[in-house]
Amino acid sequence: MRKNIVAGNWKMNLDADEASQFALNFIKHKSSFPEDVDVIVCPPAVHLQDLADVFYDFNIGVGGQNCSVHSSGAYTGEISAGILKSVGASYVILGHSERREYFNESATQLAEKIKQALENKLIPIFCCGEPLSVRKENSHVAYVKQQLDEVFGELSQAQISQLIIAYEPIWAIGTGETASPQQAQEIHHEIRKVLNNYIGENADEISILYGGSVKPNNAKELFSEADIDGALVGGASLNPEDFLAIIKSF
Ligand code: PEP
């Protein structure tokens, strides 16, 4: 059975004191987490080791927000998948729309990053999603399929089978506007069909997360859809109470 997952993407937020404050507040509530939900926090990479140490006993995973296409070497400012793994990460977000847009990440680079992640035993949370102009033209399904095909075409079946997918419509990220559960379900179902083209029945085992202004007041409805297996949460993951309320919405 595929997993229910709630992952928090802190982006470039929370300094060291704020991160440890979050962790201490958050673990206080661990006994009330539903058993059948995997919880992941993706902080700025400098906090990974500390959070991994605190969260380990509570079975809360931590992940990076990006990794290099290279395994090591003279790439100033970059962080390899192996280094993320060495400080306690088990996951890495790849292909977030902010990385695609501000850092011009291409499909070829993303496929390389996925390979780096998997070689280093990190589970990639691979993001896709359309901008508002594409949604307005009603071409979002074709757009997202193309984003997946461009990357999946570079990967083996075994590699695709290890991914977590996050569908994040760009128009819903950080805007307060959420895709309706029906809009999200429509495209999650299409994503599963694309997965099925590559890996057959194993597509049923892949968790597909929704991301885009998920909040305590809309998570339950989203999670009730058949192909929505959890959430990638930005803003609301910075507040332990809100993040917890989303986790408890399963
Ligand atoms: C995100 O950036 O991954 C995200 C979904 O952000 P928010 O929840 O703030 O829309």
GROMACS .gro file of C-alpha atoms and ligand atoms in nm:
model
  260
    1MET     CA    1   0.000   0.000   0.000
    2ARG     CA    2   0.128   0.344  -0.082
    3LYS     CA    3   0.225   0.574   0.201
    4ASN     CA    4   0.052   0.883   0.330
    5ILE     CA    5   0.315   1.154   0.356
    6VAL     CA    6   0.323   1.511   0.485
    7ALA     CA    7   0.646   1.694   0.404
    8GLY     CA    8   0.734   2.048   0.508
    9ASN     CA    9   0.945   2.268   0.283
   10TRP     CA   10   1.089   2.545   0.497
   11LYS     CA   11   1.258   2.709   0.197
   12MET     CA   12   1.505   2.980   0.316
   13ASN     CA   13   1.332   3.038   0.650
   14LEU     CA   14   1.412   2.988   1.022
   15ASP     CA   15   1.754   3.055   1.173
   16ALA     CA   16   1.927   2.810   1.407
   17ASP     CA   17   1.741   2.921   1.722
   18GLU     CA   18   1.405   2.921   1.544
   19ALA     CA   19   1.471   2.579   1.395
   20SER     CA   20   1.555   2.423   1.731
   21GLN     CA   21   1.252   2.596   1.888
   22PHE     CA   22   1.033   2.445   1.616
   23ALA     CA   23   1.180   2.099   1.674
   24LEU     CA   24   1.125   2.112   2.050
   25ASN     CA   25   0.765   2.232   2.010
   26PHE     CA   26   0.694   1.979   1.741
   27ILE     CA   27   0.818   1.666   1.916
   28LYS     CA   28   0.601   1.747   2.218
   29HIS     CA   29   0.305   1.650   2.001
   30LYS     CA   30   0.449   1.335   1.846
   31SER     CA   31   0.222   1.105   2.047
   32SER     CA   32  -0.077   1.254   1.866
   33PHE     CA   33   0.057   1.195   1.511
   34PRO     CA   34  -0.151   0.943   1.317
   35GLU     CA   35   0.044   0.615   1.286
   36ASP     CA   36  -0.012   0.583   0.913
   37VAL     CA   37   0.149   0.912   0.805
   38ASP     CA   38   0.519   0.960   0.728
   39VAL     CA   39   0.631   1.305   0.841
   40ILE     CA   40   0.925   1.480   0.676
   41VAL     CA   41   1.082   1.821   0.742
   42CYS     CA   42   1.305   1.982   0.476
   43PRO     CA   43   1.488   2.273   0.641
   44PRO     CA   44   1.776   2.482   0.508
   45ALA     CA   45   2.060   2.230   0.473
   46VAL     CA   46   2.266   2.381   0.758
   47HIS     CA   47   2.000   2.265   1.007
   48LEU     CA   48   1.978   1.906   0.881
   49GLN     CA   49   2.219   1.746   1.124
   50ASP     CA   50   2.064   1.907   1.434
   51LEU     CA   51   1.708   1.830   1.328
   52ALA     CA   52   1.798   1.475   1.226
   53ASP     CA   53   1.946   1.420   1.574
   54VAL     CA   54   1.634   1.552   1.751
   55PHE     CA   55   1.381   1.385   1.519
   56TYR     CA   56   1.550   1.044   1.491
   57ASP     CA   57   1.387   0.895   1.802
   58PHE     CA   58   1.049   1.026   1.691
   59ASN     CA   59   1.065   0.871   1.346
   60ILE     CA   60   1.038   1.209   1.173
   61GLY     CA   61   1.244   1.218   0.853
   62VAL     CA   62   1.448   1.511   0.728
   63GLY     CA   63   1.537   1.608   0.374
   64GLY     CA   64   1.730   1.857   0.164
   65GLN     CA   65   1.567   2.108  -0.070
   66ASN     CA   66   1.809   2.048  -0.360
   67CYS     CA   67   2.129   1.860  -0.439
   68SER     CA   68   2.408   1.896  -0.692
   69VAL     CA   69   2.424   1.709  -1.021
   70HIS     CA   70   2.783   1.624  -0.922
   71SER     CA   71   2.896   1.378  -0.659
   72SER     CA   72   3.190   1.587  -0.532
   73GLY     CA   73   3.455   1.834  -0.642
   74ALA     CA   74   3.519   2.201  -0.712
   75TYR     CA   75   3.159   2.330  -0.718
   76THR     CA   76   3.161   2.615  -0.470
   77GLY     CA   77   2.833   2.658  -0.287
   78GLU     CA   78   2.686   2.326  -0.397
   79ILE     CA   79   2.585   2.036  -0.172
   80SER     CA   80   2.604   1.678  -0.297
   81ALA     CA   81   2.348   1.409  -0.228
   82GLY     CA   82   2.618   1.216  -0.040
   83ILE     CA   83   2.681   1.509   0.192
   84LEU     CA   84   2.307   1.546   0.259
   85LYS     CA   85   2.293   1.177   0.343
   86SER     CA   86   2.594   1.207   0.574
   87VAL     CA   87   2.416   1.469   0.790
   88GLY     CA   88   2.104   1.260   0.834
   89ALA     CA   89   1.884   1.337   0.533
   90SER     CA   90   1.668   1.057   0.395
   91TYR     CA   91   1.488   1.267   0.132
   92VAL     CA   92   1.556   1.552  -0.108
   93ILE     CA   93   1.309   1.784  -0.284
   94LEU     CA   94   1.403   1.812  -0.653
   95GLY     CA   95   1.257   2.023  -0.930
   96HIS     CA   96   1.066   2.266  -0.708
   97SER     CA   97   0.922   2.541  -0.929
   98GLU     CA   98   1.138   2.800  -0.751
   99ARG     CA   99   1.452   2.604  -0.848
  100ARG     CA  100   1.327   2.559  -1.203
  101GLU     CA  101   1.245   2.929  -1.236
  102TYR     CA  102   1.519   3.110  -1.041
  103PHE     CA  103   1.802   2.864  -1.105
  104ASN     CA  104   1.699   2.751  -1.454
  105GLU     CA  105   1.704   2.384  -1.366
  106SER     CA  106   1.646   2.175  -1.678
  107ALA     CA  107   1.489   1.832  -1.715
  108THR     CA  108   1.831   1.683  -1.794
  109GLN     CA  109   1.977   1.830  -1.476
  110LEU     CA  110   1.681   1.709  -1.274
  111ALA     CA  111   1.722   1.356  -1.406
  112GLU     CA  112   2.091   1.372  -1.304
  113LYS     CA  113   1.998   1.500  -0.959
  114ILE     CA  114   1.748   1.217  -0.915
  115LYS     CA  115   2.020   0.968  -1.005
  116GLN     CA  116   2.261   1.129  -0.759
  117ALA     CA  117   1.996   1.117  -0.487
  118LEU     CA  118   1.911   0.752  -0.544
  119GLU     CA  119   2.276   0.646  -0.565
  120ASN     CA  120   2.316   0.800  -0.220
  121LYS     CA  121   2.004   0.637  -0.078
  122LEU     CA  122   1.799   0.957  -0.064
  123ILE     CA  123   1.436   0.942  -0.171
  124PRO     CA  124   1.364   1.222  -0.422
  125ILE     CA  125   1.045   1.424  -0.380
  126PHE     CA  126   1.013   1.522  -0.744
  127CYS     CA  127   0.800   1.832  -0.812
  128CYS     CA  128   0.596   1.923  -1.116
  129GLY     CA  129   0.322   2.178  -1.180
  130GLU     CA  130   0.200   2.439  -1.423
  131PRO     CA  131   0.202   2.822  -1.418
  132LEU     CA  132  -0.123   3.021  -1.416
  133SER     CA  133  -0.109   3.100  -1.790
  134VAL     CA  134  -0.107   2.728  -1.872
  135ARG     CA  135  -0.394   2.655  -1.633
  136LYS     CA  136  -0.596   2.939  -1.791
  137GLU     CA  137  -0.547   2.783  -2.136
  138ASN     CA  138  -0.660   2.451  -1.990
  139SER     CA  139  -0.334   2.289  -2.105
  140HIS     CA  140  -0.220   2.189  -1.755
  141VAL     CA  141  -0.252   1.815  -1.807
  142ALA     CA  142  -0.035   1.817  -2.120
  143TYR     CA  143   0.215   2.051  -1.953
  144VAL     CA  144   0.262   1.833  -1.647
  145LYS     CA  145   0.277   1.515  -1.856
  146GLN     CA  146   0.557   1.671  -2.057
  147GLN     CA  147   0.745   1.769  -1.740
  148LEU     CA  148   0.725   1.407  -1.626
  149ASP     CA  149   0.808   1.252  -1.964
  150GLU     CA  150   1.118   1.471  -2.005
  151VAL     CA  151   1.263   1.340  -1.680
  152PHE     CA  152   1.122   0.985  -1.666
  153GLY     CA  153   1.260   0.925  -2.017
  154GLU     CA  154   1.609   0.954  -1.866
  155LEU     CA  155   1.542   0.714  -1.579
  156SER     CA  156   1.511   0.337  -1.542
  157GLN     CA  157   1.193   0.170  -1.419
  158ALA     CA  158   1.369   0.090  -1.093
  159GLN     CA  159   1.458   0.456  -1.045
  160ILE     CA  160   1.108   0.585  -1.122
  161SER     CA  161   0.963   0.331  -0.880
  162GLN     CA  162   1.150   0.495  -0.590
  163LEU     CA  163   1.018   0.848  -0.638
  164ILE     CA  164   0.769   1.050  -0.440
  165ILE     CA  165   0.589   1.293  -0.673
  166ALA     CA  166   0.465   1.635  -0.565
  167TYR     CA  167   0.215   1.814  -0.789
  168GLU     CA  168   0.243   2.186  -0.713
  169PRO     CA  169   0.053   2.425  -0.939
  170ILE     CA  170   0.268   2.738  -0.939
  171TRP     CA  171  -0.037   2.964  -0.914
  172ALA     CA  172  -0.119   2.805  -0.577
  173ILE     CA  173   0.227   2.823  -0.417
  174GLY     CA  174   0.246   3.086  -0.145
  175THR     CA  175  -0.057   3.268  -0.287
  176GLY     CA  176  -0.326   3.147  -0.050
  177GLU     CA  177  -0.508   3.010  -0.354
  178THR     CA  178  -0.544   2.631  -0.347
  179ALA     CA  179  -0.641   2.394  -0.624
  180SER     CA  180  -0.980   2.253  -0.539
  181PRO     CA  181  -0.975   1.887  -0.433
  182GLN     CA  182  -1.136   1.802  -0.768
  183GLN     CA  183  -0.879   2.000  -0.968
  184ALA     CA  184  -0.597   1.833  -0.779
  185GLN     CA  185  -0.750   1.486  -0.806
  186GLU     CA  186  -0.792   1.525  -1.182
  187ILE     CA  187  -0.425   1.587  -1.237
  188HIS     CA  188  -0.302   1.342  -0.973
  189HIS     CA  189  -0.496   1.075  -1.157
  190GLU     CA  190  -0.329   1.179  -1.484
  191ILE     CA  191   0.012   1.168  -1.314
  192ARG     CA  192  -0.059   0.814  -1.197
  193LYS     CA  193  -0.150   0.720  -1.554
  194VAL     CA  194   0.186   0.857  -1.674
  195LEU     CA  195   0.358   0.657  -1.401
  196ASN     CA  196   0.167   0.352  -1.515
  197ASN     CA  197   0.307   0.394  -1.868
  198TYR     CA  198   0.657   0.364  -1.726
  199ILE     CA  199   0.630   0.122  -1.436
  200GLY     CA  200   0.294  -0.051  -1.478
  201GLU     CA  201   0.113  -0.157  -1.161
  202ASN     CA  202   0.393  -0.019  -0.943
  203ALA     CA  203   0.236   0.320  -1.015
  204ASP     CA  204  -0.019   0.234  -0.748
  205GLU     CA  205   0.259   0.227  -0.489
  206ILE     CA  206   0.388   0.578  -0.563
  207SER     CA  207   0.279   0.855  -0.326
  208ILE     CA  208   0.163   1.167  -0.508
  209LEU     CA  209   0.157   1.474  -0.283
  210TYR     CA  210  -0.030   1.795  -0.346
  211GLY     CA  211   0.142   2.127  -0.277
  212GLY     CA  212   0.009   2.482  -0.297
  213SER     CA  213  -0.124   2.670   0.005
  214VAL     CA  214  -0.217   2.358   0.200
  215LYS     CA  215  -0.348   2.473   0.538
  216PRO     CA  216  -0.522   2.312   0.835
  217ASN     CA  217  -0.859   2.421   0.691
  218ASN     CA  218  -0.823   2.258   0.348
  219ALA     CA  219  -0.602   1.952   0.408
  220LYS     CA  220  -0.877   1.708   0.504
  221GLU     CA  221  -1.077   1.762   0.188
  222LEU     CA  222  -0.766   1.727  -0.029
  223PHE     CA  223  -0.657   1.407   0.147
  224SER     CA  224  -0.997   1.250   0.096
  225GLU     CA  225  -0.935   1.229  -0.281
  226ALA     CA  226  -0.830   0.888  -0.414
  227ASP     CA  227  -0.499   0.990  -0.571
  228ILE     CA  228  -0.390   1.254  -0.318
  229ASP     CA  229  -0.154   1.076  -0.080
  230GLY     CA  230  -0.043   1.372   0.124
  231ALA     CA  231   0.102   1.719   0.096
  232LEU     CA  232   0.418   1.916   0.038
  233VAL     CA  233   0.363   2.216   0.264
  234GLY     CA  234   0.547   2.548   0.242
  235GLY     CA  235   0.426   2.837   0.461
  236ALA     CA  236   0.216   2.630   0.702
  237SER     CA  237   0.511   2.399   0.777
  238LEU     CA  238   0.688   2.684   0.958
  239ASN     CA  239   0.436   2.678   1.238
  240PRO     CA  240   0.440   2.355   1.445
  241GLU     CA  241   0.068   2.382   1.533
  242ASP     CA  242  -0.043   2.431   1.172
  243PHE     CA  243   0.189   2.159   1.043
  244LEU     CA  244   0.060   1.922   1.307
  245ALA     CA  245  -0.301   2.004   1.223
  246ILE     CA  246  -0.230   1.918   0.857
  247ILE     CA  247  -0.069   1.586   0.959
  248LYS     CA  248  -0.373   1.508   1.172
  249SER     CA  249  -0.606   1.576   0.879
  250PHE     CA  250  -0.560   1.217   0.754
  251PEP     C1  251   0.588   2.492  -0.168
  251PEP     O1  252   0.660   2.585  -0.198
  251PEP     O2  253   0.632   2.376  -0.182
  251PEP     C2  254   0.455   2.520  -0.119
  251PEP     C3  255   0.363   2.433  -0.144
  251PEP     O3  256   0.435   2.641  -0.056
  251PEP     P1  257   0.297   2.693   0.014
  251PEP     O4  258   0.243   2.579   0.095
  251PEP     O5  259   0.342   2.807   0.098
  251PEP     O6  260   0.207   2.731  -0.096
   0.00000   0.00000   0.00000
